[in-house]
Every structure is written in structure tokens, then in C-alpha cells.
mmCIF file of N, CA and C in Angstrom:
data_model
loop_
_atom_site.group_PDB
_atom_site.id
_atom_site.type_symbol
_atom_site.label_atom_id
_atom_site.label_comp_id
_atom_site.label_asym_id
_atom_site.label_seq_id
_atom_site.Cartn_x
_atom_site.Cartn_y
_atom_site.Cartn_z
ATOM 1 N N UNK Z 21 134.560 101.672 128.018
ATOM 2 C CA UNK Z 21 135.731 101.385 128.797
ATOM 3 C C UNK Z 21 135.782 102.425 129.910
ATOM 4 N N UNK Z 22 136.020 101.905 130.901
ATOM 5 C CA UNK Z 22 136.003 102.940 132.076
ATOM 6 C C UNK Z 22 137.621 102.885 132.608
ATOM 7 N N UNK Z 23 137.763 104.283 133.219
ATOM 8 C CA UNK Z 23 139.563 104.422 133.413
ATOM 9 C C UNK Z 23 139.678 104.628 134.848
ATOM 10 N N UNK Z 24 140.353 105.225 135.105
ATOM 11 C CA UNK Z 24 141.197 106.205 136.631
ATOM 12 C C UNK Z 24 142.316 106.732 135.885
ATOM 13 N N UNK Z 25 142.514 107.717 135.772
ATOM 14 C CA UNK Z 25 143.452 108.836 135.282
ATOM 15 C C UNK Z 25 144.578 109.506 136.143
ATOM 16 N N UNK Z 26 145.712 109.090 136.271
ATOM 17 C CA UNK Z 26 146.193 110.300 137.485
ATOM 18 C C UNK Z 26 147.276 110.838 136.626
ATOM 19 N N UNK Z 27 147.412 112.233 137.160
ATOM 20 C CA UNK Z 27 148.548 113.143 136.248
ATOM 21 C C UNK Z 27 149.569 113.238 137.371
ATOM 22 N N UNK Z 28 150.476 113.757 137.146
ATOM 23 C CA UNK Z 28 152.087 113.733 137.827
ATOM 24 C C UNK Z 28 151.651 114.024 138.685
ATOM 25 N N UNK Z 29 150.949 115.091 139.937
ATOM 26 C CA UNK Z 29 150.842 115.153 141.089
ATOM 27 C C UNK Z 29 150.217 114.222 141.834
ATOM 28 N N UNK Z 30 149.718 112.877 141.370
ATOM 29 C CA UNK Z 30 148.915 111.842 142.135
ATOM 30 C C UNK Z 30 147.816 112.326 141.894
ATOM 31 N N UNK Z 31 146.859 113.448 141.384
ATOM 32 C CA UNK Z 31 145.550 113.334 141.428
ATOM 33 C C UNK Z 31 144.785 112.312 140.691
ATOM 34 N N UNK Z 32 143.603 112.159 140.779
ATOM 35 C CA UNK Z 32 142.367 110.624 140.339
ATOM 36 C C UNK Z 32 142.278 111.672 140.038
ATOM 37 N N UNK Z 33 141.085 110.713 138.759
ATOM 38 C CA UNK Z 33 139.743 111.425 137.746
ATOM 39 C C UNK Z 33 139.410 110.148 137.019
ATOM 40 N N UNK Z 34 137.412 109.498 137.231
ATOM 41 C CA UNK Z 34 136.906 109.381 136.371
ATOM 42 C C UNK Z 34 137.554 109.504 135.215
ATOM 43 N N UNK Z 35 137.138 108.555 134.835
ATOM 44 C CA UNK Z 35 137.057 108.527 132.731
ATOM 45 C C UNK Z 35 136.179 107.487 131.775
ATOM 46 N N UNK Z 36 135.827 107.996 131.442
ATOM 47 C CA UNK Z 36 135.334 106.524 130.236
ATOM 48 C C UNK Z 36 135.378 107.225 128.782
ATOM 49 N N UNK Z 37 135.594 105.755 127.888
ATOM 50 C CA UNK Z 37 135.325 106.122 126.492
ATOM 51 C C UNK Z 37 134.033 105.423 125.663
ATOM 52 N N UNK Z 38 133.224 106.194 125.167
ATOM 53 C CA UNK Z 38 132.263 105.444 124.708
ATOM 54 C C UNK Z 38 132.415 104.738 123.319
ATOM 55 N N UNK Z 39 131.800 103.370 123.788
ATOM 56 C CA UNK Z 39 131.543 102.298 122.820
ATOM 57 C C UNK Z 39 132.274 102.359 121.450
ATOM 58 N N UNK Z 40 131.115 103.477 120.739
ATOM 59 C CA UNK Z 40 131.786 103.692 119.442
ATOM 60 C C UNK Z 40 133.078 103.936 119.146
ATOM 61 N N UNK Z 41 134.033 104.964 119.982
ATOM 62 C CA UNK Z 41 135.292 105.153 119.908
ATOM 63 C C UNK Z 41 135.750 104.178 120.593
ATOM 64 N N UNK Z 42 136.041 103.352 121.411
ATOM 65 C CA UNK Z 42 136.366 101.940 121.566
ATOM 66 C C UNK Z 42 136.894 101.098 120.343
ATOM 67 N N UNK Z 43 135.907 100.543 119.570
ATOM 68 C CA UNK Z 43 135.543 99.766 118.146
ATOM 69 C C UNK Z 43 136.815 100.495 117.461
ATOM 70 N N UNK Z 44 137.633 101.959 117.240
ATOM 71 C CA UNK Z 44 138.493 102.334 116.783
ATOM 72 C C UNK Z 44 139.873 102.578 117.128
ATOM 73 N N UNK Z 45 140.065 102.338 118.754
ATOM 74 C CA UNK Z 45 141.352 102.723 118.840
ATOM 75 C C UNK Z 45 141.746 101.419 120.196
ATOM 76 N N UNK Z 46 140.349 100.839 120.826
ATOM 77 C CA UNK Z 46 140.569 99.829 121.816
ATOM 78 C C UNK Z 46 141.540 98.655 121.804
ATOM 79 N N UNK Z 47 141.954 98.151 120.791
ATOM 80 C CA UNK Z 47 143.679 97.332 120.632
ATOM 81 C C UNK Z 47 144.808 98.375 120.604
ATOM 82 N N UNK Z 48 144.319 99.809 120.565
ATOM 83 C CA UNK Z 48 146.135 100.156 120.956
ATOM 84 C C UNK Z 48 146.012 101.069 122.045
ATOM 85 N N UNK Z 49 144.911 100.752 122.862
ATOM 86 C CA UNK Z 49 144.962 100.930 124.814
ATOM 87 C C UNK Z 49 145.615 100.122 125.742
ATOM 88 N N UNK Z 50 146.381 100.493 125.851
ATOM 89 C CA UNK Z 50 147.273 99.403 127.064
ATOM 90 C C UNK Z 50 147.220 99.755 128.458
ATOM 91 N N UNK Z 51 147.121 98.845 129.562
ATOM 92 C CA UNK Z 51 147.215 99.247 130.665
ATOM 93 C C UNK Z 51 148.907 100.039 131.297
ATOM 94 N N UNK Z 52 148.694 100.403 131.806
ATOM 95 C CA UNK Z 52 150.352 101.314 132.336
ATOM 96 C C UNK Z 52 150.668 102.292 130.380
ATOM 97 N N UNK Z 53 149.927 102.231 130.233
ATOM 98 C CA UNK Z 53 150.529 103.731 128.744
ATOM 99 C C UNK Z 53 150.676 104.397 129.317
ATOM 100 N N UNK Z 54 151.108 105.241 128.086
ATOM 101 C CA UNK Z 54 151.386 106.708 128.607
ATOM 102 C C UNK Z 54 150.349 107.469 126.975
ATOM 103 N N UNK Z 55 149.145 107.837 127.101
ATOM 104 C CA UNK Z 55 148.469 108.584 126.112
ATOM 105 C C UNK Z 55 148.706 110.189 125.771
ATOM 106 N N UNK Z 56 148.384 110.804 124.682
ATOM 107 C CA UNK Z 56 148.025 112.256 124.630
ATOM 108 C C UNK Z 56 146.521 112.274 123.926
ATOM 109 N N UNK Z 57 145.388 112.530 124.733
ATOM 110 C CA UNK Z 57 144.151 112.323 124.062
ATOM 111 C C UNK Z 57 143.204 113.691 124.150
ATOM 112 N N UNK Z 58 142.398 113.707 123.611
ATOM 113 C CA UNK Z 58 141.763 114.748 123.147
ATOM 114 C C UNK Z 58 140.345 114.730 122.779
ATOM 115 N N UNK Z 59 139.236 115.431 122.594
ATOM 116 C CA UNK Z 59 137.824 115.332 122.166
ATOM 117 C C UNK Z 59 137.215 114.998 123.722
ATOM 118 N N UNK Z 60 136.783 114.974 124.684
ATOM 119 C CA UNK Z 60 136.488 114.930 125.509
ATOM 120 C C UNK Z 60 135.408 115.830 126.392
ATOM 121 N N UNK Z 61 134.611 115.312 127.174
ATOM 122 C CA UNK Z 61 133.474 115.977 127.784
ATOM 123 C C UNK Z 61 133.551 116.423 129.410
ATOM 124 N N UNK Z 62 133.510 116.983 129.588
ATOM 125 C CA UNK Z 62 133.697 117.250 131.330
ATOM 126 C C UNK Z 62 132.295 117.291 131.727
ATOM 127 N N UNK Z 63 132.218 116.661 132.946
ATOM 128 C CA UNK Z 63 131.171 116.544 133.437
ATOM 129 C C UNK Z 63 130.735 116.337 134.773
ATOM 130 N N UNK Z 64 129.829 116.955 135.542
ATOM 131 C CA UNK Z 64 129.516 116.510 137.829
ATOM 132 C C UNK Z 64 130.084 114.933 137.943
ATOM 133 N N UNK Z 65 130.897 114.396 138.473
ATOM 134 C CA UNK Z 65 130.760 113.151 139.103
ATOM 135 C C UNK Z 65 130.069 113.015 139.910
ATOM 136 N N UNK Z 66 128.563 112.243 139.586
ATOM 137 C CA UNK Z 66 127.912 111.862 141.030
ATOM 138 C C UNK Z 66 127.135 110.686 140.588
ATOM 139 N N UNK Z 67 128.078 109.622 141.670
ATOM 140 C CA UNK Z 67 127.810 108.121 141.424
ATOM 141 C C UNK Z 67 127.691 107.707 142.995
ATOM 142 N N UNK Z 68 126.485 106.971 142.840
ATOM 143 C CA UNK Z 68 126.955 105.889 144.393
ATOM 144 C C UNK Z 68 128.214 105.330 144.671
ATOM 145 N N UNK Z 69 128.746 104.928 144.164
ATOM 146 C CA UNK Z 69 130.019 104.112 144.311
ATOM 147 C C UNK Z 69 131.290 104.540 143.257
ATOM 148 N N UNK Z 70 131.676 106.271 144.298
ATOM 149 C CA UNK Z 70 132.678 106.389 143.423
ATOM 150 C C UNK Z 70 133.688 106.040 143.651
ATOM 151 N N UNK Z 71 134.806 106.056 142.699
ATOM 152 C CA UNK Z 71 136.361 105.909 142.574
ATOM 153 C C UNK Z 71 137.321 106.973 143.017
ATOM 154 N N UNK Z 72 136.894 107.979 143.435
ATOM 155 C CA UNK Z 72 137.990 108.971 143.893
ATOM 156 C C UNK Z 72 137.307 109.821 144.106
ATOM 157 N N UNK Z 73 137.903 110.871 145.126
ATOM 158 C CA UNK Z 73 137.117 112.430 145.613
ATOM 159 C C UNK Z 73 136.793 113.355 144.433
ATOM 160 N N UNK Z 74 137.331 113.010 143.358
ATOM 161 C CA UNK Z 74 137.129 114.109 142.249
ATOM 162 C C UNK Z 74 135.919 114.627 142.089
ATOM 163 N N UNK Z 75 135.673 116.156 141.871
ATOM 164 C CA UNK Z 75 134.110 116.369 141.483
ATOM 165 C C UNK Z 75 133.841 116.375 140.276
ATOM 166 N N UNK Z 76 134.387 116.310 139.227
ATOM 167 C CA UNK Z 76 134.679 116.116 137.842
ATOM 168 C C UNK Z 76 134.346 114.481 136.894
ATOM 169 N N UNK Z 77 134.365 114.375 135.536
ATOM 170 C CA UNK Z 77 134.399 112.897 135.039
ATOM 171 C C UNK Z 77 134.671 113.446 133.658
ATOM 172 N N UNK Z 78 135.420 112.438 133.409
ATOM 173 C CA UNK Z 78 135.659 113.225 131.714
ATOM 174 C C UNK Z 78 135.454 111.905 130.932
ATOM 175 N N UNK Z 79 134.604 112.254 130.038
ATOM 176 C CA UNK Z 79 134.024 111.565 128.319
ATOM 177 C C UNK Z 79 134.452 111.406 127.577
ATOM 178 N N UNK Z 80 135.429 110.348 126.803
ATOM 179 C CA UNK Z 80 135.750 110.717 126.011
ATOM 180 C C UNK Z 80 135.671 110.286 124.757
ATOM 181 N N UNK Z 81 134.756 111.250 123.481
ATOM 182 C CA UNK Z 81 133.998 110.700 122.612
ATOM 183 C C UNK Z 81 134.864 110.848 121.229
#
């Protein structure tokens, strides 16, 4: 599942969750939530076709 993240000041950020954690929590992801999540990977954003200026992408496994 791939996201766009923004926190109270308007900033973007990359996100995705992989597959496996999907299969466990993907019916109680809603679009417009409000989450508190955790376990996660930080990582360079560098994609041809990115989604926001961020230099960052976060994983979350």
C-alpha cells in the first residue's frame, strides 16, 4: 500500500506498507484516518516520478 502522509504543518512524505503487514491490519485503514503507527524504516527518496519534495520515505514493516 502506498500513502502521502502530511502532519499539521502541511508537510508530504512518501510511505508504504509492505504486503505482509497489509494481510494484518489493511481493513482497518481508512482513507481521511487519523493513525498512531510505529515500526518503521526511513529511507533516500529517489524515484523518477515522485510525489512530493521530501528527501525522505518511510517503510512501514
Amino acid at each position: 500500500m502506498e500513502l502521502i502522509l502530511k502532519d499539521e504543518k502541511g508537510d508530504l512524505i512518501y510511505a508504504s506498507i509492505e504486503k505482509y503487514t497489509i494481510k494484518y491490519f489493511g481493513d482497518k485503514i481508512y482513507d481521511h484516518g487519523l493513525y498512531q503507527m510505529k515500526y518503521f524504516v526511513i529511507a533516500s527518496y529517489q524515484s523518477k516520478f515522485k510525489s512530493n519534495s521530501h528527501k525522505h520515505k518511510l517503510t512501514f514493516t
